[in-house]
PDB file of C-alpha atoms in Angstrom:
ATOM      1  CA  UNK A   1      -0.024   0.015  -0.032  1.00 40.00           C
ATOM      2  CA  UNK A   2       1.378   3.463  -0.997  1.00 49.00           C
ATOM      3  CA  UNK A   3       1.611   5.810   1.938  1.00 61.00           C
ATOM      4  CA  UNK A   4       1.452   9.415   0.877  1.00 68.00           C
ATOM      5  CA  UNK A   5       3.396  12.141   2.570  1.00 82.00           C
ATOM      6  CA  UNK A   6       1.153  15.155   3.349  1.00 90.00           C
ATOM      7  CA  UNK A   7       2.870  18.350   4.107  1.00 93.00           C
ATOM      8  CA  UNK A   8       1.034  21.031   6.179  1.00 95.00           C
ATOM      9  CA  UNK A   9       1.357  24.752   5.473  1.00 97.00           C
ATOM     10  CA  UNK A  10      -0.178  26.825   8.285  1.00 97.00           C
ATOM     11  CA  UNK A  11      -1.019  30.477   7.697  1.00 97.00           C
ATOM     12  CA  UNK A  12      -3.585  33.238   7.390  1.00 98.00           C
ATOM     13  CA  UNK A  13      -5.770  33.462   4.328  1.00 98.00           C
ATOM     14  CA  UNK A  14      -4.832  36.574   2.439  1.00 97.00           C
ATOM     15  CA  UNK A  15      -7.191  36.129  -0.543  1.00 95.00           C
ATOM     16  CA  UNK A  16      -9.369  33.706  -2.483  1.00 95.00           C
ATOM     17  CA  UNK A  17      -9.647  34.138  -6.303  1.00 92.00           C
ATOM     18  CA  UNK A  18     -11.574  32.261  -8.976  1.00 85.00           C
ATOM     19  CA  UNK A  19      -9.110  30.302 -10.976  1.00 70.00           C
ATOM     20  CA  UNK A  20      -9.574  28.319 -14.260  1.00 67.00           C
ATOM     21  CA  UNK A  21     -13.375  28.648 -14.437  1.00 73.00           C
ATOM     22  CA  UNK A  22     -16.008  28.396 -11.844  1.00 80.00           C
ATOM     23  CA  UNK A  23     -14.967  25.152 -10.052  1.00 84.00           C
ATOM     24  CA  UNK A  24     -11.444  26.090  -8.958  1.00 91.00           C
ATOM     25  CA  UNK A  25     -10.125  28.790  -6.618  1.00 93.00           C
ATOM     26  CA  UNK A  26      -6.694  29.963  -5.767  1.00 94.00           C
ATOM     27  CA  UNK A  27      -6.017  30.613  -2.082  1.00 96.00           C
ATOM     28  CA  UNK A  28      -3.075  32.780  -0.894  1.00 97.00           C
ATOM     29  CA  UNK A  29      -1.706  32.097   2.574  1.00 97.00           C
ATOM     30  CA  UNK A  30       0.611  34.402   4.649  1.00 97.00           C
ATOM     31  CA  UNK A  31       2.944  32.043   6.533  1.00 96.00           C
ATOM     32  CA  UNK A  32       6.071  32.508   8.605  1.00 94.00           C
ATOM     33  CA  UNK A  33       8.216  31.700   5.639  1.00 93.00           C
ATOM     34  CA  UNK A  34       6.276  33.985   3.190  1.00 94.00           C
ATOM     35  CA  UNK A  35       3.400  33.643   0.728  1.00 95.00           C
ATOM     36  CA  UNK A  36       2.213  30.250  -0.371  1.00 96.00           C
ATOM     37  CA  UNK A  37      -0.541  29.678  -2.906  1.00 96.00           C
ATOM     38  CA  UNK A  38      -2.877  26.755  -3.270  1.00 96.00           C
ATOM     39  CA  UNK A  39      -5.281  25.519  -5.851  1.00 94.00           C
ATOM     40  CA  UNK A  40      -8.643  24.541  -4.360  1.00 95.00           C
ATOM     41  CA  UNK A  41     -10.433  22.105  -6.662  1.00 92.00           C
ATOM     42  CA  UNK A  42     -13.509  19.944  -6.508  1.00 91.00           C
ATOM     43  CA  UNK A  43     -11.113  17.257  -5.118  1.00 92.00           C
ATOM     44  CA  UNK A  44      -9.980  19.413  -2.193  1.00 95.00           C
ATOM     45  CA  UNK A  45     -11.635  18.374   1.133  1.00 95.00           C
ATOM     46  CA  UNK A  46     -12.603  21.335   3.316  1.00 96.00           C
ATOM     47  CA  UNK A  47     -13.168  19.986   6.882  1.00 96.00           C
ATOM     48  CA  UNK A  48     -16.673  20.838   8.118  1.00 94.00           C
ATOM     49  CA  UNK A  49     -17.553  22.240   4.785  1.00 92.00           C
ATOM     50  CA  UNK A  50     -16.549  25.656   6.282  1.00 92.00           C
ATOM     51  CA  UNK A  51     -16.570  28.610   3.907  1.00 94.00           C
ATOM     52  CA  UNK A  52     -12.931  29.852   3.745  1.00 96.00           C
ATOM     53  CA  UNK A  53     -12.455  33.585   4.213  1.00 96.00           C
ATOM     54  CA  UNK A  54      -9.568  36.131   4.231  1.00 97.00           C
ATOM     55  CA  UNK A  55      -8.211  36.530   7.770  1.00 97.00           C
ATOM     56  CA  UNK A  56      -8.828  32.796   8.703  1.00 97.00           C
ATOM     57  CA  UNK A  57      -5.952  30.785  10.219  1.00 97.00           C
ATOM     58  CA  UNK A  58      -5.880  27.466   8.296  1.00 98.00           C
ATOM     59  CA  UNK A  59      -3.685  24.486   7.678  1.00 98.00           C
ATOM     60  CA  UNK A  60      -3.570  23.333   3.995  1.00 98.00           C
ATOM     61  CA  UNK A  61      -1.996  19.965   3.359  1.00 97.00           C
ATOM     62  CA  UNK A  62      -0.615  18.934  -0.104  1.00 95.00           C
ATOM     63  CA  UNK A  63       0.780  15.668  -1.330  1.00 92.00           C
ATOM     64  CA  UNK A  64       4.608  15.986  -1.382  1.00 89.00           C
ATOM     65  CA  UNK A  65       4.813  13.210  -3.998  1.00 88.00           C
ATOM     66  CA  UNK A  66       2.935  15.138  -6.780  1.00 86.00           C
ATOM     67  CA  UNK A  67       4.917  17.395  -9.150  1.00 86.00           C
ATOM     68  CA  UNK A  68       4.593  21.171  -8.596  1.00 83.00           C
ATOM     69  CA  UNK A  69       5.635  23.949 -10.863  1.00 83.00           C
ATOM     70  CA  UNK A  70       8.844  25.665 -10.024  1.00 83.00           C
ATOM     71  CA  UNK A  71       7.539  29.154  -9.467  1.00 86.00           C
ATOM     72  CA  UNK A  72       7.691  31.664  -6.651  1.00 85.00           C
ATOM     73  CA  UNK A  73       5.648  31.873  -4.556  1.00 87.00           C
ATOM     74  CA  UNK A  74       4.997  28.150  -4.589  1.00 88.00           C
ATOM     75  CA  UNK A  75       1.634  26.810  -5.986  1.00 91.00           C
ATOM     76  CA  UNK A  76       0.414  23.521  -4.507  1.00 95.00           C
ATOM     77  CA  UNK A  77      -2.820  21.371  -5.056  1.00 94.00           C
ATOM     78  CA  UNK A  78      -4.586  21.434  -1.772  1.00 96.00           C
ATOM     79  CA  UNK A  79      -5.652  17.912  -0.486  1.00 95.00           C
ATOM     80  CA  UNK A  80      -7.327  19.081   2.812  1.00 97.00           C
ATOM     81  CA  UNK A  81      -7.877  22.555   4.253  1.00 98.00           C
ATOM     82  CA  UNK A  82      -9.069  23.099   7.818  1.00 97.00           C
ATOM     83  CA  UNK A  83      -9.531  26.056  10.065  1.00 97.00           C
ATOM     84  CA  UNK A  84      -7.415  26.162  13.204  1.00 96.00           C
ATOM     85  CA  UNK A  85      -7.815  27.935  16.518  1.00 93.00           C
ATOM     86  CA  UNK A  86      -5.109  30.073  17.893  1.00 89.00           C
ATOM     87  CA  UNK A  87      -3.075  27.547  19.935  1.00 90.00           C
ATOM     88  CA  UNK A  88      -4.088  24.511  17.971  1.00 94.00           C
ATOM     89  CA  UNK A  89      -1.630  22.210  16.256  1.00 95.00           C
ATOM     90  CA  UNK A  90      -2.497  19.587  13.600  1.00 96.00           C
ATOM     91  CA  UNK A  91      -1.110  16.498  12.082  1.00 96.00           C
ATOM     92  CA  UNK A  92      -2.059  14.304   9.043  1.00 95.00           C
ATOM     93  CA  UNK A  93      -0.283  10.964   9.025  1.00 94.00           C
ATOM     94  CA  UNK A  94      -0.640   7.237   9.070  1.00 93.00           C
ATOM     95  CA  UNK A  95      -0.702   6.099  12.610  1.00 95.00           C
ATOM     96  CA  UNK A  96       0.246   2.400  13.341  1.00 95.00           C
ATOM     97  CA  UNK A  97      -1.004  -0.021  15.847  1.00 96.00           C
ATOM     98  CA  UNK A  98       0.795   1.882  18.677  1.00 97.00           C
ATOM     99  CA  UNK A  99      -0.823   5.110  17.362  1.00 97.00           C
ATOM    100  CA  UNK A 100       2.668   6.465  16.347  1.00 97.00           C
ATOM    101  CA  UNK A 101       2.909   8.460  13.155  1.00 95.00           C
ATOM    102  CA  UNK A 102       4.694   6.730  10.317  1.00 92.00           C
ATOM    103  CA  UNK A 103       7.548   9.384  10.542  1.00 91.00           C
ATOM    104  CA  UNK A 104       7.852   9.029  14.269  1.00 93.00           C
ATOM    105  CA  UNK A 105       6.921  12.719  14.816  1.00 93.00           C
ATOM    106  CA  UNK A 106       3.906  12.069  17.150  1.00 96.00           C
ATOM    107  CA  UNK A 107       2.181   9.412  19.345  1.00 97.00           C
ATOM    108  CA  UNK A 108      -1.385   9.679  20.245  1.00 97.00           C
ATOM    109  CA  UNK A 109      -2.867   9.089  23.686  1.00 95.00           C
ATOM    110  CA  UNK A 110      -6.582   9.652  23.127  1.00 93.00           C
ATOM    111  CA  UNK A 111      -8.627  10.394  26.237  1.00 88.00           C
ATOM    112  CA  UNK A 112     -11.955   9.030  27.231  1.00 86.00           C
ATOM    113  CA  UNK A 113     -13.780  11.860  25.557  1.00 82.00           C
ATOM    114  CA  UNK A 114     -11.837  11.750  22.317  1.00 89.00           C
ATOM    115  CA  UNK A 115     -14.160  10.708  19.519  1.00 88.00           C
ATOM    116  CA  UNK A 116     -13.207   9.906  15.999  1.00 94.00           C
ATOM    117  CA  UNK A 117     -15.193  10.837  12.919  1.00 96.00           C
ATOM    118  CA  UNK A 118     -14.913  10.528   9.181  1.00 95.00           C
ATOM    119  CA  UNK A 119     -14.194  13.361   6.795  1.00 92.00           C
ATOM    120  CA  UNK A 120     -17.874  13.738   6.102  1.00 89.00           C
ATOM    121  CA  UNK A 121     -18.557  14.257   9.823  1.00 91.00           C
ATOM    122  CA  UNK A 122     -19.958  10.793  10.576  1.00 94.00           C
ATOM    123  CA  UNK A 123     -19.097   8.996  13.822  1.00 94.00           C
ATOM    124  CA  UNK A 124     -16.196   6.422  13.437  1.00 94.00           C
ATOM    125  CA  UNK A 125     -16.727   3.588  15.818  1.00 91.00           C
ATOM    126  CA  UNK A 126     -13.942   1.293  14.635  1.00 92.00           C
ATOM    127  CA  UNK A 127     -10.263   1.195  15.741  1.00 93.00           C
ATOM    128  CA  UNK A 128      -8.314   4.347  14.852  1.00 95.00           C
ATOM    129  CA  UNK A 129      -5.091   2.235  14.742  1.00 95.00           C
ATOM    130  CA  UNK A 130      -3.431   1.592  11.307  1.00 94.00           C
ATOM    131  CA  UNK A 131      -5.419   4.514   9.753  1.00 94.00           C
ATOM    132  CA  UNK A 132      -4.526   7.844   8.161  1.00 94.00           C
ATOM    133  CA  UNK A 133      -5.671  10.433  10.627  1.00 96.00           C
ATOM    134  CA  UNK A 134      -6.048  14.218  10.788  1.00 97.00           C
ATOM    135  CA  UNK A 135      -5.386  14.955  14.498  1.00 97.00           C
ATOM    136  CA  UNK A 136      -6.064  18.263  16.327  1.00 97.00           C
ATOM    137  CA  UNK A 137      -4.190  18.845  19.527  1.00 95.00           C
ATOM    138  CA  UNK A 138      -2.757  21.719  21.632  1.00 92.00           C
ATOM    139  CA  UNK A 139       0.177  20.306  23.620  1.00 90.00           C
ATOM    140  CA  UNK A 140       2.726  17.513  23.539  1.00 92.00           C
ATOM    141  CA  UNK A 141       5.100  15.939  25.974  1.00 91.00           C
ATOM    142  CA  UNK A 142       8.771  16.391  25.654  1.00 92.00           C
ATOM    143  CA  UNK A 143       9.339  12.628  25.176  1.00 90.00           C
ATOM    144  CA  UNK A 144      10.518  11.002  21.945  1.00 91.00           C
ATOM    145  CA  UNK A 145       8.233  10.692  20.144  1.00 94.00           C
ATOM    146  CA  UNK A 146       6.222  13.528  21.540  1.00 96.00           C
ATOM    147  CA  UNK A 147       2.847  12.391  22.876  1.00 96.00           C
ATOM    148  CA  UNK A 148      -0.411  14.277  22.477  1.00 96.00           C
ATOM    149  CA  UNK A 149      -3.976  13.873  23.613  1.00 95.00           C
ATOM    150  CA  UNK A 150      -5.963  14.925  20.602  1.00 96.00           C
ATOM    151  CA  UNK A 151      -9.095  17.039  20.966  1.00 94.00           C
ATOM    152  CA  UNK A 152     -10.415  15.812  17.613  1.00 95.00           C
ATOM    153  CA  UNK A 153      -9.622  12.906  15.364  1.00 97.00           C
ATOM    154  CA  UNK A 154     -10.732  12.710  11.717  1.00 97.00           C
ATOM    155  CA  UNK A 155     -10.073   9.268   9.890  1.00 97.00           C
ATOM    156  CA  UNK A 156      -9.134  10.274   6.340  1.00 94.00           C
ATOM    157  CA  UNK A 157      -8.511   6.938   4.729  1.00 80.00           C
ATOM    158  CA  UNK A 158      -9.725   3.737   6.174  1.00 71.00           C
ATOM    159  CA  UNK A 159      -7.103   1.135   5.681  1.00 60.00           C
TER     160      UNK A 159
END
């Protein structure tokens, strides 16, 4: 099974413009590293179907294995876009049977109240182990790998 590497870009939406007809938009984000542009197409998943607006803090994920044009500022095809609260962190990764991310960057320790859902907002009642998960959290331990108790888990791809 091919595991895709999703790269997050976190920033504030500067503008949204129609691009290539009526079904595609271009989103410009102001990040700590500068401006980054994203194409938002029919295939892009917007968590909670929330309308994107200038001034929102968001995380946009793109597939690092796809080719991108060599232009500045960069232009990526957005896979998932989600709104973030001020102190909220996010991870999109494959989590194994120990709930450790495939790159070893994070281990999950869900609490009793942590519920999982699917991308379309339905309750996910199966195991979150060995799944690609979008995880929202605010703090991590200083251990290796860092551990986090997620406030929200979205199962992206059932495996």
